[in-house]
Tab-separated table of C-alpha atoms in Angstrom:
chain	number	residue	atom	x	y	z
A	1	MET	CA	-0.026	-0.271	-0.172
A	2	ARG	CA	1.536	3.241	-0.751
A	3	VAL	CA	-0.163	6.185	0.538
A	4	ILE	CA	-0.768	10.157	-0.142
A	5	PRO	CA	2.140	12.052	0.180
A	6	PRO	CA	1.190	15.273	2.867
A	7	PRO	CA	0.303	18.641	0.908
A	8	SER	CA	4.120	19.988	1.443
A	9	MET	CA	5.189	17.147	-0.847
A	10	ALA	CA	5.185	17.558	-4.963
A	11	GLN	CA	3.297	14.682	-6.500
A	12	PRO	CA	4.215	13.469	-9.894
A	13	PRO	CA	1.604	13.317	-12.502
A	14	ASP	CA	2.478	9.621	-13.164
A	15	ASP	CA	2.436	8.676	-9.552
A	16	PRO	CA	-1.041	8.491	-8.443
A	17	PHE	CA	-2.645	7.366	-4.974
A	18	VAL	CA	-2.308	4.021	-4.054
A	19	VAL	CA	-4.877	3.079	-1.554
A	20	ALA	CA	-8.022	0.707	-1.672
A	21	GLY	CA	-11.264	2.660	-2.161
A	22	SER	CA	-13.551	3.860	-5.496
A	23	GLY	CA	-14.186	7.575	-7.067
A	24	GLY	CA	-11.156	7.564	-9.234
A	25	VAL	CA	-8.462	5.969	-6.652
A	26	VAL	CA	-5.887	3.805	-8.787
A	27	LEU	CA	-6.000	0.363	-6.705
A	28	GLY	CA	-2.420	-0.985	-6.154
A	29	GLU	CA	-3.642	-3.878	-4.226
A	30	ALA	CA	-6.500	-4.911	-7.130
A	31	ARG	CA	-3.266	-6.583	-8.618
A	32	THR	CA	-3.680	-10.303	-8.256
A	33	ASN	CA	-0.462	-11.482	-9.636
A	34	HIS	CA	2.868	-10.693	-7.702
A	35	GLU	CA	5.071	-13.426	-9.119
A	36	GLY	CA	8.551	-12.278	-9.442
A	37	ARG	CA	8.218	-9.125	-7.292
A	38	HIS	CA	11.370	-8.194	-4.988
A	39	ALA	CA	10.802	-7.177	-1.519
A	40	LEU	CA	12.539	-5.820	1.757
A	41	LEU	CA	11.557	-7.166	4.761
A	42	LEU	CA	11.477	-4.759	7.696
A	43	VAL	CA	11.581	-6.729	11.237
A	44	ARG	CA	12.000	-5.244	15.005
A	45	GLY	CA	13.284	-7.521	17.304
A	46	GLU	CA	14.479	-11.121	17.798
A	47	GLU	CA	11.248	-12.953	16.383
A	48	ASP	CA	10.271	-15.702	14.136
A	49	THR	CA	9.830	-14.857	10.618
A	50	SER	CA	9.580	-18.424	9.005
A	51	GLU	CA	5.630	-18.481	8.498
A	52	PHE	CA	5.867	-14.710	7.075
A	53	GLU	CA	8.366	-15.786	5.250
A	54	ALA	CA	6.181	-18.986	3.819
A	55	LEU	CA	3.049	-16.209	2.964
A	56	VAL	CA	5.465	-14.270	0.833
A	57	ALA	CA	6.926	-17.481	-0.823
A	58	THR	CA	3.491	-18.416	-1.749
A	59	MET	CA	2.935	-15.582	-3.868
A	60	GLY	CA	5.974	-15.710	-5.677
A	61	ILE	CA	7.809	-12.904	-3.838
A	62	SER	CA	11.474	-12.726	-3.250
A	63	VAL	CA	12.568	-11.422	-0.148
A	64	VAL	CA	16.079	-9.851	-0.914
A	65	GLU	CA	17.191	-8.631	2.506
A	66	LYS	CA	15.867	-9.183	5.807
A	67	ILE	CA	16.379	-5.570	7.971
A	68	GLU	CA	16.410	-6.000	11.307
A	69	GLN	CA	16.778	-3.310	14.030
A	70	LYS	CA	16.696	-4.458	17.772
A	71	GLY	CA	14.278	-3.028	20.559
A	72	ASN	CA	10.631	-2.316	20.463
A	73	SER	CA	8.537	-1.284	17.999
A	74	ASP	CA	8.240	2.343	17.531
A	75	PRO	CA	4.780	3.460	17.677
A	76	ARG	CA	4.997	6.103	14.977
A	77	SER	CA	7.330	4.287	12.064
A	78	TYR	CA	8.110	0.936	13.689
A	79	PHE	CA	11.819	1.494	12.967
A	80	GLY	CA	13.448	4.008	14.377
A	81	LYS	CA	13.039	7.390	12.238
A	82	GLY	CA	17.078	7.293	11.525
A	83	ARG	CA	17.183	3.828	10.463
A	84	LEU	CA	14.056	3.992	8.257
A	85	GLN	CA	15.606	6.819	6.198
A	86	ASP	CA	18.699	5.339	5.904
A	87	VAL	CA	17.035	2.396	4.447
A	88	ALA	CA	14.766	4.693	2.128
A	89	ASP	CA	18.135	6.716	1.298
A	90	GLU	CA	20.144	3.335	-0.059
A	91	ARG	CA	16.687	2.134	-1.729
A	92	LYS	CA	16.985	5.650	-3.642
A	93	SER	CA	20.396	5.620	-4.939
A	94	ALA	CA	20.804	2.012	-5.492
A	95	ILE	CA	22.376	1.714	-9.161
A	96	LYS	CA	21.213	-1.144	-11.459
A	97	GLU	CA	23.652	-3.780	-9.979
A	98	HIS	CA	22.731	-3.170	-6.350
A	99	PRO	CA	20.663	-5.831	-5.307
A	100	TRP	CA	17.794	-3.330	-4.146
A	101	ALA	CA	17.493	-1.933	-7.826
A	102	LYS	CA	14.470	-4.473	-8.706
A	103	VAL	CA	13.184	-3.790	-4.919
A	104	ASP	CA	9.544	-2.558	-5.467
A	105	LEU	CA	7.553	-3.422	-2.059
A	106	VAL	CA	8.281	-3.512	1.635
A	107	LEU	CA	7.032	-5.954	4.230
A	108	ILE	CA	7.296	-5.052	8.018
A	109	HIS	CA	6.504	-8.049	10.279
A	110	THR	CA	3.955	-6.884	12.133
A	111	ASN	CA	0.180	-5.836	12.313
A	112	ALA	CA	0.869	-2.209	11.619
A	113	THR	CA	-0.946	0.675	12.989
A	114	PRO	CA	-2.773	3.140	10.517
A	115	ARG	CA	-0.099	5.494	11.642
A	116	GLN	CA	2.778	3.208	11.239
A	117	LEU	CA	1.531	2.316	7.388
A	118	VAL	CA	1.218	5.760	6.656
A	119	ASN	CA	4.551	7.479	8.147
A	120	ILE	CA	6.830	4.412	6.560
A	121	SER	CA	5.061	4.976	3.370
A	122	GLN	CA	5.801	8.563	3.753
A	123	THR	CA	9.556	7.882	4.180
A	124	ILE	CA	10.419	4.949	2.042
A	125	GLY	CA	8.160	6.025	-0.698
A	126	LEU	CA	7.208	2.249	-1.964
A	127	GLU	CA	4.424	0.082	-1.802
A	128	LEU	CA	4.153	-1.143	1.648
A	129	TRP	CA	2.365	-4.631	3.414
A	130	ASP	CA	2.446	-5.265	6.738
A	131	ARG	CA	0.884	-8.438	8.385
A	132	VAL	CA	-2.596	-8.258	7.503
A	133	ARG	CA	-1.845	-6.284	4.119
A	134	LEU	CA	0.119	-9.622	3.217
A	135	LEU	CA	-2.989	-11.693	3.977
A	136	LEU	CA	-5.296	-9.422	2.185
A	137	SER	CA	-3.271	-9.755	-0.572
A	138	LEU	CA	-3.032	-13.533	-0.634
A	139	PHE	CA	-6.590	-13.749	-0.294
A	140	THR	CA	-7.020	-11.307	-3.285
A	141	SER	CA	-4.856	-13.866	-5.805
A	142	HIS	CA	-6.867	-17.079	-4.646
A	143	ALA	CA	-10.405	-15.784	-4.353
A	144	SER	CA	-11.919	-17.399	-7.180
A	145	SER	CA	-15.902	-17.195	-6.178
A	146	VAL	CA	-18.352	-14.350	-6.166
A	147	GLU	CA	-18.694	-15.265	-2.149
A	148	ALA	CA	-14.729	-15.507	-1.894
A	149	ARG	CA	-14.253	-12.361	-3.438
A	150	THR	CA	-16.862	-10.046	-1.730
A	151	GLN	CA	-15.099	-11.504	1.844
A	152	VAL	CA	-11.819	-10.462	1.107
A	153	ARG	CA	-13.072	-6.861	-1.100
A	154	ILE	CA	-14.927	-6.314	2.543
A	155	ALA	CA	-11.792	-7.142	4.998
A	156	GLN	CA	-9.277	-4.944	2.123
A	157	LEU	CA	-11.752	-2.224	2.331
A	158	GLN	CA	-12.149	-2.467	6.418
A	159	SER	CA	-8.214	-2.233	6.648
A	160	ASP	CA	-7.659	0.304	4.614
A	161	ARG	CA	-10.416	2.792	5.461
A	162	THR	CA	-8.513	3.035	9.030
A	163	VAL	CA	-5.383	4.370	6.608
A	164	LEU	CA	-7.559	6.958	4.995
A	165	ARG	CA	-8.449	8.004	8.286
A	166	GLU	CA	-5.238	8.461	9.392
A	167	LEU	CA	-4.199	10.589	6.172
A	168	MET	CA	-7.161	12.345	6.809
A	169	HIS	CA	-6.278	13.331	10.134
A	170	GLN	CA	-2.364	14.113	9.490
A	171	GLN	CA	-3.727	16.376	6.617
A	172	THR	CA	-6.372	18.080	8.255
A	173	THR	CA	-4.998	19.042	11.441
A	174	GLY	CA	-4.905	22.658	12.587
A	175	GLU	CA	-5.745	25.473	9.554
A	176	ARG	CA	-7.080	23.886	6.557
A	177	ALA	CA	-9.143	24.247	3.524
A	178	GLY	CA	-12.548	24.112	4.326
A	179	TYR	CA	-12.223	24.468	8.339
A	180	GLY	CA	-15.164	25.657	9.971
A	181	GLY	CA	-16.903	25.678	6.432
A	182	GLY	CA	-18.367	23.408	3.787
A	183	GLY	CA	-15.337	22.318	2.046
A	184	VAL	CA	-14.777	18.809	1.662
A	185	THR	CA	-11.056	17.328	0.853
A	186	ALA	CA	-10.462	14.920	-1.743
A	187	LEU	CA	-9.516	12.307	1.113
A	188	GLN	CA	-12.956	12.811	2.631
A	189	ASN	CA	-14.609	12.147	-0.998
A	190	VAL	CA	-12.804	8.838	-1.235
A	191	LEU	CA	-13.775	7.973	2.527
A	192	ALA	CA	-17.392	8.340	1.246
A	193	ASN	CA	-17.062	6.234	-1.579
A	194	VAL	CA	-14.866	3.405	0.626
A	195	GLY	CA	-18.207	3.787	2.841
A	196	ARG	CA	-20.824	3.134	0.298
A	197	GLU	CA	-18.742	0.589	-1.563
A	198	LEU	CA	-18.854	-1.397	1.560
A	199	ALA	CA	-22.442	-0.954	2.561
A	200	ASN	CA	-23.165	-2.178	-1.016
A	201	LEU	CA	-20.785	-5.416	-0.440
A	202	ARG	CA	-22.240	-5.822	2.755
A	203	ARG	CA	-25.738	-6.210	1.205
A	204	ARG	CA	-24.704	-8.771	-1.336
A	205	GLN	CA	-22.601	-10.320	1.836
A	206	VAL	CA	-26.165	-10.284	3.564
A	207	ARG	CA	-27.636	-11.933	0.648
A	208	GLN	CA	-25.195	-14.914	0.517
A	209	THR	CA	-25.106	-15.401	3.636
A	210	ASN	CA	-28.984	-15.564	3.739
A	211	ALA	CA	-28.578	-18.059	0.620
A	212	GLN	CA	-25.822	-20.471	2.390
A	213	ARG	CA	-28.011	-20.588	5.687
A	214	GLU	CA	-31.453	-21.427	3.338
A	215	HIS	CA	-28.996	-24.262	1.909
A	216	ARG	CA	-28.082	-25.740	5.288
A	217	ARG	CA	-31.840	-25.747	6.612
A	218	GLN	CA	-33.190	-27.397	3.386
A	219	ARG	CA	-30.247	-29.984	4.345
A	220	VAL	CA	-31.135	-30.551	7.659
A	221	ARG	CA	-34.892	-30.687	6.893
A	222	SER	CA	-33.936	-33.899	3.753
A	223	GLY	CA	-32.173	-35.743	7.062
A	224	ALA	CA	-28.578	-34.734	5.688
A	225	VAL	CA	-25.765	-34.330	8.505
A	226	THR	CA	-22.463	-32.246	8.027
A	227	VAL	CA	-19.379	-32.593	8.474
A	228	GLY	CA	-17.043	-29.682	9.219
A	229	LEU	CA	-13.173	-29.654	8.287
A	230	ILE	CA	-11.484	-26.779	10.263
A	231	GLY	CA	-7.494	-26.218	11.127
A	232	TYR	CA	-4.633	-24.206	10.585
A	233	THR	CA	-3.790	-23.077	7.175
A	234	ASN	CA	-1.925	-26.039	5.146
A	235	ALA	CA	-2.879	-28.571	7.878
A	236	GLY	CA	-4.434	-31.035	5.115
A	237	LYS	CA	-7.835	-30.202	4.977
A	238	SER	CA	-8.643	-30.164	1.598
A	239	SER	CA	-6.292	-33.544	0.816
A	240	LEU	CA	-8.381	-35.021	3.413
A	241	PHE	CA	-11.673	-33.931	1.757
A	242	ARG	CA	-11.102	-35.197	-1.507
A	243	LEU	CA	-9.743	-38.603	0.009
A	244	LEU	CA	-13.350	-38.724	1.968
A	245	SER	CA	-15.472	-37.153	-1.000
A	246	GLY	CA	-13.763	-38.380	-4.165
A	247	LYS	CA	-14.787	-34.733	-5.353
A	248	LYS	CA	-11.823	-32.749	-7.103
A	249	VAL	CA	-10.879	-29.514	-5.161
A	250	LEU	CA	-7.940	-27.640	-5.046
A	251	VAL	CA	-5.017	-29.373	-2.909
A	252	GLU	CA	-1.833	-27.321	-3.121
A	253	ASP	CA	1.537	-27.641	-0.645
A	254	GLN	CA	0.363	-23.680	0.261
A	255	LEU	CA	-1.069	-21.436	2.684
A	256	PHE	CA	-4.577	-20.136	2.040
A	257	SER	CA	-5.153	-22.191	-1.138
A	258	THR	CA	-8.817	-22.690	0.176
A	259	LEU	CA	-10.504	-19.170	0.342
A	260	GLU	CA	-14.656	-20.378	0.078
A	261	THR	CA	-16.459	-23.413	1.319
A	262	THR	CA	-16.859	-26.654	-0.511
A	263	VAL	CA	-19.729	-29.281	0.228
A	264	GLY	CA	-19.585	-32.867	-0.887
A	265	ARG	CA	-20.749	-36.111	0.098
A	266	MET	CA	-18.789	-38.423	1.870
A	267	GLU	CA	-18.217	-41.453	-0.954
A	268	ASP	CA	-20.918	-44.346	-0.027
A	269	SER	CA	-22.703	-42.258	2.078
A	270	PRO	CA	-25.968	-39.972	0.719
A	271	ARG	CA	-26.535	-38.221	3.830
A	272	VAL	CA	-23.240	-37.161	5.185
A	273	LEU	CA	-21.905	-34.278	3.595
A	274	LEU	CA	-18.454	-32.661	4.100
A	275	ALA	CA	-17.621	-29.176	4.582
A	276	ASP	CA	-13.838	-28.095	3.518
A	277	THR	CA	-13.514	-23.976	4.353
A	278	ILE	CA	-10.696	-21.274	4.784
A	279	GLY	CA	-7.900	-22.089	7.443
A	280	PHE	CA	-6.881	-19.935	10.296
A	281	ILE	CA	-3.826	-18.118	10.915
A	282	ASP	CA	-2.368	-16.588	14.404
A	283	ASN	CA	-3.070	-13.023	14.961
A	284	ILE	CA	-5.731	-12.258	12.183
A	285	PRO	CA	-7.929	-8.777	13.312
A	286	ASN	CA	-11.287	-9.410	14.261
A	287	ALA	CA	-12.238	-7.067	11.602
A	288	THR	CA	-10.629	-9.378	8.726
A	289	LEU	CA	-11.337	-12.678	10.532
A	290	SER	CA	-15.305	-11.249	10.644
A	291	ALA	CA	-15.604	-11.031	7.146
A	292	PHE	CA	-14.979	-14.658	6.618
A	293	LYS	CA	-17.308	-15.890	9.408
A	294	ALA	CA	-20.597	-16.863	7.047
A	295	THR	CA	-17.470	-19.053	5.338
A	296	LEU	CA	-16.589	-20.269	8.533
A	297	ALA	CA	-20.640	-21.108	9.765
A	298	GLU	CA	-20.742	-23.900	7.050
A	299	ALA	CA	-18.167	-25.845	9.241
A	300	LEU	CA	-18.733	-24.353	12.404
A	301	GLU	CA	-22.592	-25.423	12.805
A	302	ALA	CA	-22.056	-29.105	11.467
A	303	ASP	CA	-23.086	-31.991	12.896
A	304	LEU	CA	-19.520	-32.760	13.565
A	305	THR	CA	-16.360	-30.942	13.654
A	306	LEU	CA	-12.891	-32.293	12.803
A	307	VAL	CA	-9.951	-30.181	14.128
A	308	LEU	CA	-6.980	-30.793	11.969
A	309	ALA	CA	-3.216	-30.599	12.783
A	310	ASP	CA	0.061	-31.122	11.182
A	311	ALA	CA	1.507	-34.220	13.300
A	312	SER	CA	4.928	-33.550	12.153
A	313	ASP	CA	5.201	-29.986	13.442
A	314	PRO	CA	7.385	-29.272	16.485
A	315	PRO	CA	5.056	-29.599	19.819
A	316	LEU	CA	5.550	-25.699	20.340
A	317	GLU	CA	4.298	-24.960	16.797
A	318	LEU	CA	1.380	-27.726	16.961
A	319	GLU	CA	0.523	-26.123	20.408
A	320	ARG	CA	0.662	-22.572	18.924
A	321	LYS	CA	-1.582	-23.798	16.104
A	322	LEU	CA	-4.186	-25.800	18.056
A	323	LEU	CA	-4.198	-22.735	20.395
A	324	THR	CA	-5.144	-20.226	17.366
A	325	THR	CA	-7.628	-22.893	16.069
A	326	ARG	CA	-9.318	-23.023	19.136
A	327	ARG	CA	-8.812	-19.183	20.058
A	328	GLU	CA	-10.416	-18.342	16.466
A	329	VAL	CA	-13.377	-20.769	16.718
A	330	PHE	CA	-14.466	-20.450	20.171
A	331	GLU	CA	-13.429	-17.629	21.739
A	332	ARG	CA	-13.995	-15.121	18.973
A	333	LEU	CA	-16.421	-16.190	16.718
A	334	TYR	CA	-18.583	-18.376	19.354
A	335	GLY	CA	-17.901	-15.795	22.462
A	336	GLU	CA	-17.334	-18.956	24.744
A	337	PRO	CA	-14.481	-19.429	27.176
A	338	VAL	CA	-12.488	-22.221	26.763
A	339	ASP	CA	-11.323	-24.435	29.794
A	340	ASP	CA	-11.161	-28.280	31.233
A	341	GLU	CA	-15.034	-27.988	31.817
A	342	PHE	CA	-15.650	-26.714	28.061
A	343	PRO	CA	-18.375	-29.263	26.672
A	344	TRP	CA	-16.413	-30.791	23.556
A	345	ASN	CA	-18.597	-33.718	23.028
A	346	ASP	CA	-21.382	-33.581	26.164
A	347	ALA	CA	-24.728	-34.342	24.089
A	348	MET	CA	-26.678	-33.187	27.192
A	349	ASP	CA	-25.515	-29.882	26.677
A	350	PRO	CA	-27.635	-28.105	24.215
A	351	TYR	CA	-24.698	-26.032	22.941
A	352	HIS	CA	-22.001	-28.719	22.886
A	353	HIS	CA	-19.922	-28.855	20.240
A	354	SER	CA	-19.106	-32.495	18.542
A	355	MET	CA	-15.451	-32.304	17.837
A	356	GLN	CA	-12.969	-34.914	16.702
A	357	VAL	CA	-9.243	-33.923	16.450
A	358	VAL	CA	-7.039	-35.395	13.385
A	359	LEU	CA	-3.337	-35.265	13.420
A	360	THR	CA	-2.771	-35.448	9.872
A	361	LYS	CA	0.716	-36.143	7.522
A	362	ILE	CA	1.539	-39.155	10.185
A	363	ASP	CA	3.562	-40.721	7.189
A	364	GLN	CA	5.841	-37.680	7.922
A	365	ALA	CA	6.606	-38.543	11.680
A	366	ASP	CA	8.126	-41.013	13.508
A	367	GLU	CA	6.853	-42.726	16.492
A	368	HIS	CA	8.268	-40.342	19.094
A	369	MET	CA	6.952	-37.183	16.975
A	370	LEU	CA	3.414	-38.950	17.280
A	371	ASP	CA	3.337	-39.595	21.052
A	372	GLU	CA	4.390	-36.116	21.768
A	373	ALA	CA	1.569	-34.628	19.040
A	374	HIS	CA	-1.197	-36.820	20.953
A	375	ALA	CA	0.325	-35.614	24.219
A	376	THR	CA	0.255	-31.774	23.421
A	377	VAL	CA	-3.317	-32.374	22.308
A	378	ALA	CA	-4.536	-33.869	25.367
A	379	GLY	CA	-2.939	-30.963	27.557
A	380	LEU	CA	-4.693	-28.488	25.394
A	381	GLY	CA	-8.037	-30.135	26.538
A	382	PHE	CA	-9.211	-31.611	23.294
A	383	PRO	CA	-10.516	-35.053	22.626
A	384	PRO	CA	-8.134	-37.974	22.121
A	385	ALA	CA	-6.828	-37.700	18.588
A	386	LEU	CA	-6.672	-39.738	15.686
A	387	GLY	CA	-3.835	-39.983	13.446
A	388	ILE	CA	-3.831	-40.104	9.404
A	389	SER	CA	-2.249	-39.872	6.305
A	390	ALA	CA	-3.916	-38.566	3.201
A	391	HIS	CA	-1.070	-39.776	1.341
A	392	SER	CA	-0.615	-43.164	2.245
A	393	GLY	CA	-4.149	-43.882	3.317
A	394	ASP	CA	-3.221	-44.601	6.907
A	395	GLY	CA	-5.723	-44.391	9.583
A	396	ILE	CA	-8.894	-43.293	6.804
A	397	ASP	CA	-10.554	-46.463	7.793
A	398	ALA	CA	-10.236	-45.444	11.437
A	399	LEU	CA	-11.515	-42.211	10.577
A	400	LYS	CA	-14.688	-42.596	8.780
A	401	SER	CA	-15.794	-45.453	11.385
A	402	ALA	CA	-14.988	-42.573	14.086
A	403	ILE	CA	-17.025	-40.237	11.775
A	404	LEU	CA	-20.130	-42.502	11.575
A	405	ARG	CA	-19.957	-43.433	15.505
A	406	HIS	CA	-20.406	-39.846	16.218
A	407	LEU	CA	-23.045	-38.846	13.902
A	408	PHE	CA	-25.285	-42.068	14.274
A	409	GLY	CA	-23.791	-43.833	17.244
A	410	SER	CA	-24.040	-47.840	16.548
A	411	PRO	CA	-25.437	-49.423	12.810
A	412	SER	CA	-28.608	-50.756	12.386
A	413	MET	CA	-29.480	-54.171	10.964
A	414	ILE	CA	-32.567	-53.926	8.773
A	415	HIS	CA	-34.212	-57.152	7.591
A	416	VAL	CA	-36.341	-56.633	4.533
A	417	HIS	CA	-38.976	-59.037	4.322
A	418	PRO	CA	-40.694	-59.819	0.713
A	419	SER	CA	-44.610	-59.815	0.360
A	420	VAL	CA	-46.514	-62.154	1.585
A	421	ASN	CA	-49.488	-62.054	-1.075
A	422	GLY	CA	-46.955	-60.795	-3.816
A	423	ASN	CA	-49.010	-57.804	-4.293
A	424	GLY	CA	-46.818	-55.179	-2.405
A	425	ASP	CA	-43.928	-53.264	-3.462
A	426	ALA	CA	-40.972	-54.961	-4.356
A	427	VAL	CA	-37.671	-55.502	-2.189
A	428	GLU	CA	-35.720	-53.714	-4.304
A	429	ARG	CA	-37.842	-50.841	-3.662
A	430	ILE	CA	-37.517	-50.880	-0.396
A	431	VAL	CA	-34.106	-51.332	-0.315
A	432	SER	CA	-33.352	-48.571	-2.535
A	433	ASP	CA	-35.040	-46.687	-0.231
A	434	ILE	CA	-32.527	-47.638	2.754
A	435	TYR	CA	-29.819	-46.730	0.531
A	436	ASP	CA	-31.181	-43.551	-0.203
A	437	GLN	CA	-31.792	-42.908	3.489
A	438	GLY	CA	-28.548	-44.209	5.007
A	439	MET	CA	-24.706	-45.606	4.547
A	440	VAL	CA	-25.502	-49.183	3.886
A	441	THR	CA	-21.980	-51.494	4.707
A	442	SER	CA	-23.489	-54.506	4.341
A	443	ASN	CA	-26.469	-56.679	1.998
A	444	GLU	CA	-27.148	-60.012	2.097
A	445	ARG	CA	-30.275	-62.152	0.466
A	446	ASP	CA	-31.306	-65.466	2.020
A	447	PRO	CA	-32.971	-67.940	0.009
A	448	ASN	CA	-36.499	-66.950	0.898
A	449	GLY	CA	-35.874	-63.552	-0.565
A	450	THR	CA	-35.033	-61.589	2.573
A	451	VAL	CA	-32.476	-59.057	2.478
A	452	SER	CA	-30.525	-58.105	5.552
A	453	LEU	CA	-28.419	-54.872	5.568
A	454	THR	CA	-26.352	-53.180	8.074
A	455	VAL	CA	-27.005	-49.280	7.791
A	456	TRP	CA	-25.545	-46.498	9.019
A	457	LEU	CA	-28.633	-43.578	9.806
A	458	THR	CA	-29.876	-41.338	11.534
A	459	HIS	CA	-32.874	-42.119	14.174
A	460	ALA	CA	-35.047	-39.817	12.162
A	461	ALA	CA	-34.470	-41.437	9.189
A	462	LEU	CA	-35.053	-44.784	10.847
A	463	GLU	CA	-38.105	-43.577	11.912
A	464	LYS	CA	-39.124	-42.598	8.840
A	465	LEU	CA	-38.492	-46.031	7.537
A	466	LYS	CA	-40.452	-47.783	10.083
A	467	ALA	CA	-43.560	-45.805	9.279
A	468	ARG	CA	-43.280	-46.097	5.538
A	469	TRP	CA	-42.494	-49.942	5.393
A	470	ASN	CA	-43.640	-51.181	8.720
A	471	GLU	CA	-44.712	-54.595	7.950
A	472	ARG	CA	-42.213	-54.901	5.663
A	473	ILE	CA	-38.919	-54.329	7.552
A	474	GLU	CA	-37.364	-55.565	10.823
A	475	VAL	CA	-34.976	-53.533	12.992
A	476	LYS	CA	-32.590	-55.169	15.350
């Protein structure tokens, strides 16, 4: 993000504003392909930047140099004013052979305040991304559906509006054009346009949310049950979704390759639906996360939620990611405190959350790492975890069985008897109805024509079958 220079600074005619908004403002953030760009990374203190750099690499951006400054972050400009000016001078004086000659982007490893963003941008004079704007640019690159683009645009405008307000504050403090009268500054016009665009996008999002809610309501009325997949970004949600459903979805070893919800049926089970959705990441601001609340609702309001985590992560990294997932789901989105008494699987609690933790990528972890991963899950108060590998298939059958037990309890044995006088419905019709209502795992026919089926199905579906075929079926 580049911002408008203060009035005292001349602005070349070919150097437009680059702040989000409409009304004639050039949108630097509208660029979706950042492959091949070169950036400087500013880091304050001794912070681990590996995840941040992984996000940058996902977008094809090269970090030319990481510049560090010890001490606490400056509330006005992140780096100290003198050090920041040194960076600006070296960048401006870089000759063609200098490593910084191709740098067209500055990254700062923090969720910056509007004041910091404005001051850094005005000093260095290059496009500037903090952690939030890096995520938003990544989201913009990966947003493929109307729903995802709407959510990303809302989050982007909410973030950029704070910068516009800071710019307006700096440029209109004290005596100014229009002060005390009816004058309106250019920034006020831009801010008004941003507000109008946000209002239109939120109305569109409400329509999309209502449509999603109606689709969920219709699925519930039809007797379908839903399994939601949540977890830290790149935990393997899309890979597991593809394995369980057989449905093709984007599966990449990239952060945030999924931004919208994908719903598909679990294989061999017409009544079990799977919902794959966006991953979490640490320290996402509330306003940004809230824009995706409608997308997350598909997985969070499911009958069973699978919490995925990478078993190959070191214990401290696994703990951080699980804590992030727990915090984002329950403490921020639901507003519920989480402690040892949290009703993870208490079916007697009307607000219970039926949940199963799944440790993915177990083929990349040895026995000691798996033991540590299970201990970490237990230490955070989650239910006992199941381990799976979407690559080798290890643990998938056990996970499928656990899903069915969570949703249906125990399977039912249903015997379908032939009609006594030969005038009733054919056995095949009744068997077809049972296949439509549940997941059949065995099917046998005896010499008398009776068909015996082992079926996983909900209590409501079983009662419907009994009412429809009361004298033709026997349930054990």
